[in-house]
PDB file of C-alpha atoms in Angstrom:
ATOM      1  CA  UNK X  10     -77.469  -4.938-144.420  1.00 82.00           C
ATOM      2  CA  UNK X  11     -79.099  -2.804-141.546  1.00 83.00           C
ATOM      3  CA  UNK X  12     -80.788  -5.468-139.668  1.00 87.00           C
ATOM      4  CA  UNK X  13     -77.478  -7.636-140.143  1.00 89.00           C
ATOM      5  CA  UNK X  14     -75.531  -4.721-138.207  1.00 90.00           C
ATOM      6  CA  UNK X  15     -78.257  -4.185-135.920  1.00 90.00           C
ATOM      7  CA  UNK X  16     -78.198  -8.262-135.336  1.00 91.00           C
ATOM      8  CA  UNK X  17     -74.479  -8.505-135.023  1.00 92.00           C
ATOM      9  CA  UNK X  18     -74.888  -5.242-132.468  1.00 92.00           C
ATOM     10  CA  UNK X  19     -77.326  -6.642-130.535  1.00 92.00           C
ATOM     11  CA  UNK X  20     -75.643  -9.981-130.146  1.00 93.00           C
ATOM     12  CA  UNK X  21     -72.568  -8.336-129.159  1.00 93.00           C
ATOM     13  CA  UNK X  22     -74.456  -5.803-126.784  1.00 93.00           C
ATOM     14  CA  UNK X  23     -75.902  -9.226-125.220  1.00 93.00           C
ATOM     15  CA  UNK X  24     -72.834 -11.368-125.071  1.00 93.00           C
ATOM     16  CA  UNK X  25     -71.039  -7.750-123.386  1.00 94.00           C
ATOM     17  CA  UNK X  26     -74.018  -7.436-120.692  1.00 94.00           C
ATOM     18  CA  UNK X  27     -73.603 -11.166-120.071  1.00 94.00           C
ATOM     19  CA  UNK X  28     -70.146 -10.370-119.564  1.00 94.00           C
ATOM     20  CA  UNK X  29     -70.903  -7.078-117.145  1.00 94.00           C
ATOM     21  CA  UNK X  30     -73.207  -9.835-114.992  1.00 94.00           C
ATOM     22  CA  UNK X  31     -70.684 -12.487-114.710  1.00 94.00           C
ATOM     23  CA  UNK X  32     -68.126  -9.528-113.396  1.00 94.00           C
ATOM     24  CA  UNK X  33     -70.569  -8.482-111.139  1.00 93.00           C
ATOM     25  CA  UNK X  34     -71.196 -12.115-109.461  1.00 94.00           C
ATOM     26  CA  UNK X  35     -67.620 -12.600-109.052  1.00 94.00           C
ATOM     27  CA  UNK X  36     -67.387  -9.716-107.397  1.00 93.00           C
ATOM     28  CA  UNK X  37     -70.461  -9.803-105.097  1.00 94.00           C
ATOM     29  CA  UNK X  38     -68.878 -13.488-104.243  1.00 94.00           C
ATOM     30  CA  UNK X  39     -66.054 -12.484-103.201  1.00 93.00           C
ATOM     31  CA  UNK X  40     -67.559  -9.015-101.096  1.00 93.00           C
ATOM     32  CA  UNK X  41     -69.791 -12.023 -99.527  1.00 93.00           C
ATOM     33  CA  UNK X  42     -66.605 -14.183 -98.350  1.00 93.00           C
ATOM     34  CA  UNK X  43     -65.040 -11.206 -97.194  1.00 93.00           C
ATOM     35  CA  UNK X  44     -68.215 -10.080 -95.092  1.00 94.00           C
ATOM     36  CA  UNK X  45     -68.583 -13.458 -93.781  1.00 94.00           C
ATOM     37  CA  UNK X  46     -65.296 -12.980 -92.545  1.00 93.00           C
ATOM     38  CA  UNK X  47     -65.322  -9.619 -90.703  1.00 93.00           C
ATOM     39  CA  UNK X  48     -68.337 -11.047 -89.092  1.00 94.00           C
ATOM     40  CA  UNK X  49     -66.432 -13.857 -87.922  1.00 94.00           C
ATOM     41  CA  UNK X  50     -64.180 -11.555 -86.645  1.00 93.00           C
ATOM     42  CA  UNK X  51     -66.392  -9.004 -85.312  1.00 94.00           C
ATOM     43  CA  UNK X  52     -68.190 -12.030 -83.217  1.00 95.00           C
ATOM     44  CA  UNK X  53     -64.759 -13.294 -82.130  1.00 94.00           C
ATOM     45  CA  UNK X  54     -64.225  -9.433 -80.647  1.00 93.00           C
ATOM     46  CA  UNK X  55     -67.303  -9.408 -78.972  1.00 94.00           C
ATOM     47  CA  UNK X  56     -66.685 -12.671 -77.578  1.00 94.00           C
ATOM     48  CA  UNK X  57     -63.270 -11.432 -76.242  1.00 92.00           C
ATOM     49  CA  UNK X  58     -65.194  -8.055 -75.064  1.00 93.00           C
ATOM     50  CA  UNK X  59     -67.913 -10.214 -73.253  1.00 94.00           C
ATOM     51  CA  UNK X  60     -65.336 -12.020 -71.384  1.00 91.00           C
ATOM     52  CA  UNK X  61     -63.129  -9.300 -70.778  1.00 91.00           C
ATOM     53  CA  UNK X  62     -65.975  -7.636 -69.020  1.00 93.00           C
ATOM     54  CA  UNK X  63     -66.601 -10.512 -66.557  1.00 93.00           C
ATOM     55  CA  UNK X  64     -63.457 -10.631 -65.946  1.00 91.00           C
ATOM     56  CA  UNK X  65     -63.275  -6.940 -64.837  1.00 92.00           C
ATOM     57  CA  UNK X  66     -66.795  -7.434 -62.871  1.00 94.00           C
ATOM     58  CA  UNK X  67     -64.989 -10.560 -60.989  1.00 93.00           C
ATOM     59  CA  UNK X  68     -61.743  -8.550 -60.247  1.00 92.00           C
ATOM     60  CA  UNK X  69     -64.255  -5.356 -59.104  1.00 92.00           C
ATOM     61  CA  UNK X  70     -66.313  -7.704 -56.935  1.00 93.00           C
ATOM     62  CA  UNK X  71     -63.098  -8.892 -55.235  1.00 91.00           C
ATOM     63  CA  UNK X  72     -61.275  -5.476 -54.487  1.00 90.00           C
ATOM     64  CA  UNK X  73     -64.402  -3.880 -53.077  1.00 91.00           C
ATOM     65  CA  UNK X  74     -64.948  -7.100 -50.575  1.00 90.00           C
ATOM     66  CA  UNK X  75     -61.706  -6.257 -50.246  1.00 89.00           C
ATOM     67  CA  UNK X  76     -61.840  -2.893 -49.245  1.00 89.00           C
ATOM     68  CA  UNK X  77     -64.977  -3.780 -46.960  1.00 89.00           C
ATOM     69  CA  UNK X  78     -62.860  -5.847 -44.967  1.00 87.00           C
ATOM     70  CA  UNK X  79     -60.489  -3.239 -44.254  1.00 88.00           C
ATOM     71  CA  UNK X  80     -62.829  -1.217 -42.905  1.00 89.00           C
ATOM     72  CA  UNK X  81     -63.823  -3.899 -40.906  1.00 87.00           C
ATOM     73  CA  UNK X  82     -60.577  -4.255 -39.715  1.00 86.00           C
ATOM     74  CA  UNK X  83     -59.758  -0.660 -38.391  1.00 89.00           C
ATOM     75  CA  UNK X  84     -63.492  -0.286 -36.718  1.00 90.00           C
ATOM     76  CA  UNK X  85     -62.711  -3.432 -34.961  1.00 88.00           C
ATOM     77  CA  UNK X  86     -59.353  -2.318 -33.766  1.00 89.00           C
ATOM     78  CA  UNK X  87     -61.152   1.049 -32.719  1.00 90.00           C
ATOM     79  CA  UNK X  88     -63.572  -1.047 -30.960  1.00 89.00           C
ATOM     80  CA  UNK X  89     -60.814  -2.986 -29.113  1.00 87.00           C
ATOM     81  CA  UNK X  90     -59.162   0.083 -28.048  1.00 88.00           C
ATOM     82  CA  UNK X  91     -62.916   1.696 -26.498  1.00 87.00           C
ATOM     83  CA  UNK X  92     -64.999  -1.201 -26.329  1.00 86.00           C
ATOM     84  CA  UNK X  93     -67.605  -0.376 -23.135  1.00 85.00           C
ATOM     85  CA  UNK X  94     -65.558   2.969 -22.554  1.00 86.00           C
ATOM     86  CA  UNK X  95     -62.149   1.278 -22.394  1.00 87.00           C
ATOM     87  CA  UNK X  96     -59.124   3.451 -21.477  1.00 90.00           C
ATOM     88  CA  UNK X  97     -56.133   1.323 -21.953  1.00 89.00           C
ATOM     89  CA  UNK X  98     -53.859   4.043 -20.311  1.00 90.00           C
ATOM     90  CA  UNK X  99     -55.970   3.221 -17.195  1.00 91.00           C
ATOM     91  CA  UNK X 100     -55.529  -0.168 -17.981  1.00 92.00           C
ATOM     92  CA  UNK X 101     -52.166  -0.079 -18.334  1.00 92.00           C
ATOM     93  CA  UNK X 102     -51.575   1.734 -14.571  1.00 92.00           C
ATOM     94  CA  UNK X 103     -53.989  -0.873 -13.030  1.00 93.00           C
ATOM     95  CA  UNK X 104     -52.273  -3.893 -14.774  1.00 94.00           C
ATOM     96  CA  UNK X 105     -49.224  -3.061 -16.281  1.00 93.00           C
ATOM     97  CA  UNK X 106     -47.840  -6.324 -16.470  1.00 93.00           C
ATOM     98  CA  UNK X 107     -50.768  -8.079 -18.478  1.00 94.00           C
ATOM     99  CA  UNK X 108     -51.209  -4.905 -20.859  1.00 94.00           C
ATOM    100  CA  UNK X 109     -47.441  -4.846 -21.616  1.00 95.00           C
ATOM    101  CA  UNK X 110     -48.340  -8.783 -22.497  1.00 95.00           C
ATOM    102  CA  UNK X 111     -51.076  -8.124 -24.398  1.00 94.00           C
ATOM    103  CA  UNK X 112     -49.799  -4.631 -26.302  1.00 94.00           C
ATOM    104  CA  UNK X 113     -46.543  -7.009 -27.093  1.00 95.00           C
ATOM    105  CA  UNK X 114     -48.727 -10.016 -28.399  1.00 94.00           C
ATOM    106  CA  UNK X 115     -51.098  -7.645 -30.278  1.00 93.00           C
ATOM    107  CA  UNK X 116     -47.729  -5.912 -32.463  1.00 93.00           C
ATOM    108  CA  UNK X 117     -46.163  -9.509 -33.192  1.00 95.00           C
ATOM    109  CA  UNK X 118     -50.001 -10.168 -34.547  1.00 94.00           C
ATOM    110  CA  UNK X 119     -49.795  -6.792 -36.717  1.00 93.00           C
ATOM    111  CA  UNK X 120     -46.068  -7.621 -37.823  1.00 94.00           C
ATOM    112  CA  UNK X 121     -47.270 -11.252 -39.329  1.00 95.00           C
ATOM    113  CA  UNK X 122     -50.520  -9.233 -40.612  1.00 93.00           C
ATOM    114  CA  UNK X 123     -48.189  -7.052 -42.750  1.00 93.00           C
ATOM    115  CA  UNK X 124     -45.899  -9.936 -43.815  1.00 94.00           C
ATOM    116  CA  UNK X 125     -48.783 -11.324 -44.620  1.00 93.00           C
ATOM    117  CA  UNK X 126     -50.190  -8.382 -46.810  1.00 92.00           C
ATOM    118  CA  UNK X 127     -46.949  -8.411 -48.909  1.00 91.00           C
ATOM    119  CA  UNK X 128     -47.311 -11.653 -49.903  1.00 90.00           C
ATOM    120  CA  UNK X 129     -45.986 -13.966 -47.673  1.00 93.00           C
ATOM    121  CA  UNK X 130     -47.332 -17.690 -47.563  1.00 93.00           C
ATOM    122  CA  UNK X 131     -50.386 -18.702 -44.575  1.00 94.00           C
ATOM    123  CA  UNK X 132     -48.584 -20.947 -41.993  1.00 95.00           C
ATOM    124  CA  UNK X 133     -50.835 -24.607 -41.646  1.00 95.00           C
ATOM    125  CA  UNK X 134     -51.812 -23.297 -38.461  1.00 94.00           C
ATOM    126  CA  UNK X 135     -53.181 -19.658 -40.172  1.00 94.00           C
ATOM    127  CA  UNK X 136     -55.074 -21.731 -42.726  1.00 94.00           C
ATOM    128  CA  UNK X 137     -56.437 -24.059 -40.394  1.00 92.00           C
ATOM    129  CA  UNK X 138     -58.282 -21.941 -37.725  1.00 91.00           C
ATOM    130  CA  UNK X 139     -61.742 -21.438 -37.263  1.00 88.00           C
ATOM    131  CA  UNK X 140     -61.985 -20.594 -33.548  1.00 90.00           C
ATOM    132  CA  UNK X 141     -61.884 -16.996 -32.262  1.00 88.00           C
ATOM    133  CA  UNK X 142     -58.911 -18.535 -29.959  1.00 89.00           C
ATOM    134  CA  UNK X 143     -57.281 -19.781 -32.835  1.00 91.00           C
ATOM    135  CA  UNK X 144     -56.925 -16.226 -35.036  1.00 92.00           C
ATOM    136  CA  UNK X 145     -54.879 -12.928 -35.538  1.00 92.00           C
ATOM    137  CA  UNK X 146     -57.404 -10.829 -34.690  1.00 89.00           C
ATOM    138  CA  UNK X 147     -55.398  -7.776 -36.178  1.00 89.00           C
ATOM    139  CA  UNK X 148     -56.329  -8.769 -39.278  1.00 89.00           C
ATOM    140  CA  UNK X 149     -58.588 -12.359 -39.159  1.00 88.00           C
ATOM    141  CA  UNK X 150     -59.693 -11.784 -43.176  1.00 86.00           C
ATOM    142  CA  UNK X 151     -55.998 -11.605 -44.395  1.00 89.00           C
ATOM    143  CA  UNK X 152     -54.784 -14.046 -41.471  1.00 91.00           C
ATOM    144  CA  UNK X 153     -56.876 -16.873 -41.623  1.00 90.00           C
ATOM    145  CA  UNK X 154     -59.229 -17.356 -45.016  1.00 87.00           C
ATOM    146  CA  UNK X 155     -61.126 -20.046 -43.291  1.00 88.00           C
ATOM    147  CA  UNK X 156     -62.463 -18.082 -40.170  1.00 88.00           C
ATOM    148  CA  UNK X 157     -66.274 -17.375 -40.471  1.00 84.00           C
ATOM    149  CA  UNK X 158     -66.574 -14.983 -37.803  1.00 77.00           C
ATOM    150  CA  UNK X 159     -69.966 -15.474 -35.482  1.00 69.00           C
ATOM    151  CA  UNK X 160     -71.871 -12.516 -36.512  1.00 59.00           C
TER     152      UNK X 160
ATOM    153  CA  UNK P   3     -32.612   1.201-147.249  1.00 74.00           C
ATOM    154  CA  UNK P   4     -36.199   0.325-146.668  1.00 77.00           C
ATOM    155  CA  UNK P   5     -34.774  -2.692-144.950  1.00 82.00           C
ATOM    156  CA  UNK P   6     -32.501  -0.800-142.872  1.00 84.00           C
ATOM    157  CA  UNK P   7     -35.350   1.539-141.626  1.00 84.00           C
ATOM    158  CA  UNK P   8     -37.232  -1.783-140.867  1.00 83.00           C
ATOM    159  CA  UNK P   9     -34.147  -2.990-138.625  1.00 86.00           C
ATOM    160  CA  UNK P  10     -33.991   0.212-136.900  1.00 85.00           C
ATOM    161  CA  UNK P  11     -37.316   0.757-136.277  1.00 83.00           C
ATOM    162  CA  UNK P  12     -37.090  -3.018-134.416  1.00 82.00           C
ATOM    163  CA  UNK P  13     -34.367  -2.510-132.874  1.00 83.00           C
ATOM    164  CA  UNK P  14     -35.749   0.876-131.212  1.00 81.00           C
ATOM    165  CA  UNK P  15     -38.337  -0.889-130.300  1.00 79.00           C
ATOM    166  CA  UNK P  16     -36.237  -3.803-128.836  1.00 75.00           C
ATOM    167  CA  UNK P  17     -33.645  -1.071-127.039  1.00 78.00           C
ATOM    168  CA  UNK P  18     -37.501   0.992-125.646  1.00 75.00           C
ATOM    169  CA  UNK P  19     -39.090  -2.037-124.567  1.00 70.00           C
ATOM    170  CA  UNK P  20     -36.000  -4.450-123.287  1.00 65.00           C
ATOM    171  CA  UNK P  21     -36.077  -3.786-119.952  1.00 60.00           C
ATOM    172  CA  UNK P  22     -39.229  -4.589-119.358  1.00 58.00           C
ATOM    173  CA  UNK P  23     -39.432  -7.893-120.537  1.00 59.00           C
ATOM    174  CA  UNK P  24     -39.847 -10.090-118.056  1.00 61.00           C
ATOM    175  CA  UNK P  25     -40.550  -7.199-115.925  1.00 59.00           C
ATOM    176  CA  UNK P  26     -39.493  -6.565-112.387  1.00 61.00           C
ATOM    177  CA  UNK P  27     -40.814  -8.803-109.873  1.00 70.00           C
ATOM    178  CA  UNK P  28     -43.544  -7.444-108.030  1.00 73.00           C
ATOM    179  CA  UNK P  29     -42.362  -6.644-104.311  1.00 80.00           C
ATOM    180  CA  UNK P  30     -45.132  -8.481-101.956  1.00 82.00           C
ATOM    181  CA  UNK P  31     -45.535  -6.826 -98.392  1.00 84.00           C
ATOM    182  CA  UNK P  32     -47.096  -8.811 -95.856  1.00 84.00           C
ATOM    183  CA  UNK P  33     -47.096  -8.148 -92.099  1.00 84.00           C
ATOM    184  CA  UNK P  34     -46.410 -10.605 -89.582  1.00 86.00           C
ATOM    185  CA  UNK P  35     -48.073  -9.377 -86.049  1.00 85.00           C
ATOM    186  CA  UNK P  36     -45.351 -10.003 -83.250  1.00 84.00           C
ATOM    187  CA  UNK P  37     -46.815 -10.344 -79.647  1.00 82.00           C
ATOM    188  CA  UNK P  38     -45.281  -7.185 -77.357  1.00 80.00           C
ATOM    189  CA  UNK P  39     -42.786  -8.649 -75.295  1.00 81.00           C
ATOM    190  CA  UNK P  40     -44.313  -9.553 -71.169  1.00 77.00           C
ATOM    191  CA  UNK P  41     -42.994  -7.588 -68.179  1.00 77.00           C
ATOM    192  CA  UNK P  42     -42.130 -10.869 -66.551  1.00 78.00           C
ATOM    193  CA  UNK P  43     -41.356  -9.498 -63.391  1.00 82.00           C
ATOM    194  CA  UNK P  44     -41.350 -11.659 -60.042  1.00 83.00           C
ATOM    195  CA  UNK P  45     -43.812 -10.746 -57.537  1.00 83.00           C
ATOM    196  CA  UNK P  46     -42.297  -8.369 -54.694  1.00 84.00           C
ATOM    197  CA  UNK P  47     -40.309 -10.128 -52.083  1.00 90.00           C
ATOM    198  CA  UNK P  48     -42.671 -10.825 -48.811  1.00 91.00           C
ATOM    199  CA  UNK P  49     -41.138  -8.695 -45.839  1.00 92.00           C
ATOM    200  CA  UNK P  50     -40.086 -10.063 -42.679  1.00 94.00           C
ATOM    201  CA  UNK P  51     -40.745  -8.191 -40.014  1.00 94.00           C
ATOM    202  CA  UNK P  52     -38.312  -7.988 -36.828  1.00 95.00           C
ATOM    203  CA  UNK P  53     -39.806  -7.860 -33.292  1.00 93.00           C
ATOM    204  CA  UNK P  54     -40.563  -4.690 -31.121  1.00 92.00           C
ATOM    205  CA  UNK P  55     -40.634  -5.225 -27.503  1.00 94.00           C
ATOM    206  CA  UNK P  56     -43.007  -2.771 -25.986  1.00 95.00           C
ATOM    207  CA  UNK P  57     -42.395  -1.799 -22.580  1.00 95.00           C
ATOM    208  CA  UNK P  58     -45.144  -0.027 -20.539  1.00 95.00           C
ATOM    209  CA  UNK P  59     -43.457   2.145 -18.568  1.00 94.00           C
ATOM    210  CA  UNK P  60     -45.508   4.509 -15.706  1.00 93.00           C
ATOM    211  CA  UNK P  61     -44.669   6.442 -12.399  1.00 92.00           C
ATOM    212  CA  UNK P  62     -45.414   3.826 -10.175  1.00 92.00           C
ATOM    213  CA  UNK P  63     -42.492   1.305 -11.952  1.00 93.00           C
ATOM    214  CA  UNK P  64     -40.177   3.571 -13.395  1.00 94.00           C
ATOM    215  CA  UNK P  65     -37.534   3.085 -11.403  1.00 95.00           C
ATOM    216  CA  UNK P  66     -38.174  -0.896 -11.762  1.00 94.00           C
ATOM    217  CA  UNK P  67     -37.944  -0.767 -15.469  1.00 95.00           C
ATOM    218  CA  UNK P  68     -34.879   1.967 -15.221  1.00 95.00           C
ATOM    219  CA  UNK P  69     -33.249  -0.800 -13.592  1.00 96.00           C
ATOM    220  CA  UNK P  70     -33.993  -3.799 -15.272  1.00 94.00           C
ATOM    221  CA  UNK P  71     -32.574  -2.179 -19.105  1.00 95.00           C
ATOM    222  CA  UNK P  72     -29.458  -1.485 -16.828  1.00 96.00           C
ATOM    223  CA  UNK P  73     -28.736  -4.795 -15.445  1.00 96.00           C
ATOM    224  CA  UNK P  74     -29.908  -6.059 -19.104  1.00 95.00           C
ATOM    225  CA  UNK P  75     -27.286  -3.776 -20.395  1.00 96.00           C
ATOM    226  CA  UNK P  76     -29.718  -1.885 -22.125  1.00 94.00           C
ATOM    227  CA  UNK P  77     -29.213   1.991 -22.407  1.00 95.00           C
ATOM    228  CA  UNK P  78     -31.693   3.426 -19.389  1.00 94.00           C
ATOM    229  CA  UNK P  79     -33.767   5.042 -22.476  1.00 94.00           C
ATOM    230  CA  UNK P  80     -36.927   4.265 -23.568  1.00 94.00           C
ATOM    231  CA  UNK P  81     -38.964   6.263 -26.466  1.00 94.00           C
ATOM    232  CA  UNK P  82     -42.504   7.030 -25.059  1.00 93.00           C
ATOM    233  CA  UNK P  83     -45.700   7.559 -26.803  1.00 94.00           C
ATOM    234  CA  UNK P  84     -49.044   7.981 -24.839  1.00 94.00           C
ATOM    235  CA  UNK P  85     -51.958   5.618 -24.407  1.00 92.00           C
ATOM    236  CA  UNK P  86     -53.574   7.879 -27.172  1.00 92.00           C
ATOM    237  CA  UNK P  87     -50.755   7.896 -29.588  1.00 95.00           C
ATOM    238  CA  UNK P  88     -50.152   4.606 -29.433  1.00 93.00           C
ATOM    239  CA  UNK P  89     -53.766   3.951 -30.133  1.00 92.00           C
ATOM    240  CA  UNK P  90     -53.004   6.138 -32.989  1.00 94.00           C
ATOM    241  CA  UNK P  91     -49.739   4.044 -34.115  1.00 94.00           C
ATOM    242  CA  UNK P  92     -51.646   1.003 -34.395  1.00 93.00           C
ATOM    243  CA  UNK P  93     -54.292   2.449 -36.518  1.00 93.00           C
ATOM    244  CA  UNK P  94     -51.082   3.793 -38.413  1.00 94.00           C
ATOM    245  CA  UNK P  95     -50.010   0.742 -39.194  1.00 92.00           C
ATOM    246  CA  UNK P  96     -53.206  -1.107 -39.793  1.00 93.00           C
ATOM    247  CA  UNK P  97     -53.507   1.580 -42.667  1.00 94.00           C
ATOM    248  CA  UNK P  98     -50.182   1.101 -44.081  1.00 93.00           C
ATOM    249  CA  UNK P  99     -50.817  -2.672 -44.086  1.00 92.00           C
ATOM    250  CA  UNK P 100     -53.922  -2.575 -45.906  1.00 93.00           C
ATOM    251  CA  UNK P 101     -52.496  -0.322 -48.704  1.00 94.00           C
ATOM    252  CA  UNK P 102     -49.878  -2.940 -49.115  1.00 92.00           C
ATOM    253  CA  UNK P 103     -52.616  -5.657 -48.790  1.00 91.00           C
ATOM    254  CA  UNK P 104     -54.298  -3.475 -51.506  1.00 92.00           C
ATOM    255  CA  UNK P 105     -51.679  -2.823 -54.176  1.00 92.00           C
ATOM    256  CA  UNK P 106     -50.536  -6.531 -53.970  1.00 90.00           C
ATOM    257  CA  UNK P 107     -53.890  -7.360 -54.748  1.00 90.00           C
ATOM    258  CA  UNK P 108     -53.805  -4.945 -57.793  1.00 91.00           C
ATOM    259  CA  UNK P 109     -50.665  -5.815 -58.716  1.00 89.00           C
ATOM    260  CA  UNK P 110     -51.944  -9.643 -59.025  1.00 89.00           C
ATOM    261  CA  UNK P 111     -55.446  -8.547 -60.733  1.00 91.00           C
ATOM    262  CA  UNK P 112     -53.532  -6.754 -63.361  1.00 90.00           C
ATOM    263  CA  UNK P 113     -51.009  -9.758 -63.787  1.00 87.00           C
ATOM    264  CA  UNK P 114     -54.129 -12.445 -64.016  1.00 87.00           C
ATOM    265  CA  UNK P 115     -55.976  -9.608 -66.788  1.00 88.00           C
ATOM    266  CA  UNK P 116     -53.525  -9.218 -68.778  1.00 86.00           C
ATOM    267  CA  UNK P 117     -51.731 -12.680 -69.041  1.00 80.00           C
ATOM    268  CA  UNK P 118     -54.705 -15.080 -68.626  1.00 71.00           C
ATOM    269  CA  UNK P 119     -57.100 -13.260 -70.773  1.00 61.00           C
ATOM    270  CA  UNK P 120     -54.469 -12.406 -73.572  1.00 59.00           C
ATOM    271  CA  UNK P 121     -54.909  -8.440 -73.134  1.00 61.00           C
ATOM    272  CA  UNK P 122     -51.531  -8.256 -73.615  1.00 56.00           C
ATOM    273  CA  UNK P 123     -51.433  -5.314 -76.136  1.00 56.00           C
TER     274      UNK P 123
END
């Protein structure tokens, strides 16, 4: 009578721990699926992460080659204001005439430079020039994207 | 009356356990993720600048120039900066264009970021 309890206990102990294991699977499947998944995820976020980056490098490159052409820009205006010890009052009492010429042609140049810097489109003739004849020189970077100045 | 106990007792049971036969349906909550609405603003309108006429104006032609705005029907005034100041003027302006140049350019790095890439949270 003992042995047929301790049979019937056993078998039922086994058939229960069978049980546990087969719990246990289906749950360790379905932690695996979801793991897969946040790894999925996790790479698509570190995909979107690497490219976000590159994109902020790229946008970082371009504002500070920006910023070196301004500076660019206001030492060469410096430079054509005191180039070889220039005084462009003196100038202007020796030739008044062809500095009032020049002063005039040099603030039309700045006005299209600042139309230019809020948005405005290139004319054909801004896009196309390539000679030092051919440019604004107030601002030759904004002006005209194709002039490679000699250096 | 053991049959009437029986009836009662069932139909306590029935009256206790009525309500939730059939049960209530189970209220499912899902999200749905709604992209944020996009500042579609147009870029700023490009300025157009109206022309300056600068006149150079010193002792020697004075007079000359005086004359001219006169017979031009221009008031015999003229607003004078020196050589110097007008050296500074230009660097003035240079400065206030490239800060324009600069937040344009900002303006269109943010737009590009955040609509190209999808960073629009």
């Amino acid at each position: 009578m003992a042995i047929a309890i301790m049979l019937i206990t056993g078998i039922a102990g086994a058939g229960m721990y069978v049980m546990k294991l087969r719990a246990d699977n289906a749950t360790l499947k379905a932690n695996q699926i979801q793991l897969e998944t946040a790894i999925t995820e996790q790479n698509k976020v570190l995909e979107q992460q690497k490219a976000d980056f590159e994109a902020i490098m790229e946008s970082n490159k371009k504002l500070n080659v920006l910023i070196g052409t301004f500076k660019k820009d206001l030492d060469d205006l410096d430079k054509r204001f005191t180039k070889k010890n220039r005084d462009i009052g003196k100038l202007a009492l020796e030739r008044t005439e062809s500095i009032e010429r020049i002063v005039n042609g040099g603030g039309k140049n700045a006005a299209r430079c600042i139309e230019l810097a809020s948005g405005a489109e290139h004319t054909e003739a801004e896009l196309k020039a390539t000679l030092k004849s051919e440019i604004n020189p107030e601002c030759p970077a904004l002006a005209n994207p194709n002039y490679v100045p000699f250096q | 009356m053991y049959h009437f106990n029986k009836i009662l007792a069932l139909a306590l049971i029935v009256l206790l356990t009525g309500c939730s036969i059939g049960g209530e349906k189970k209220i499912k909550i899902f999200s749905v993720e709604e992209p944020r609405k996009k500042l579609d603003y147009p870029m700023p309108t490009p300025l157009q600048m109206e022309e300056i006429k600068w006149i150079i104006i010193t002792s020697e032609n004075a007079d000359e120039v005086f004359k001219k705005l006169e017979e031009a029907g221009i008031d015999p005034v003229l607003f004078g900066i020196t050589d110097k100041d007008f050296q500074v003027l230009a660097r003035n302006f240079a400065q206030i264009r490239q800060k324009l140049q600069e937040t344009n350019n900002l303006l269109e790095e943010y737009k590009k970021y955040y609509e190209d890439t999808g960073n629009s949270k």
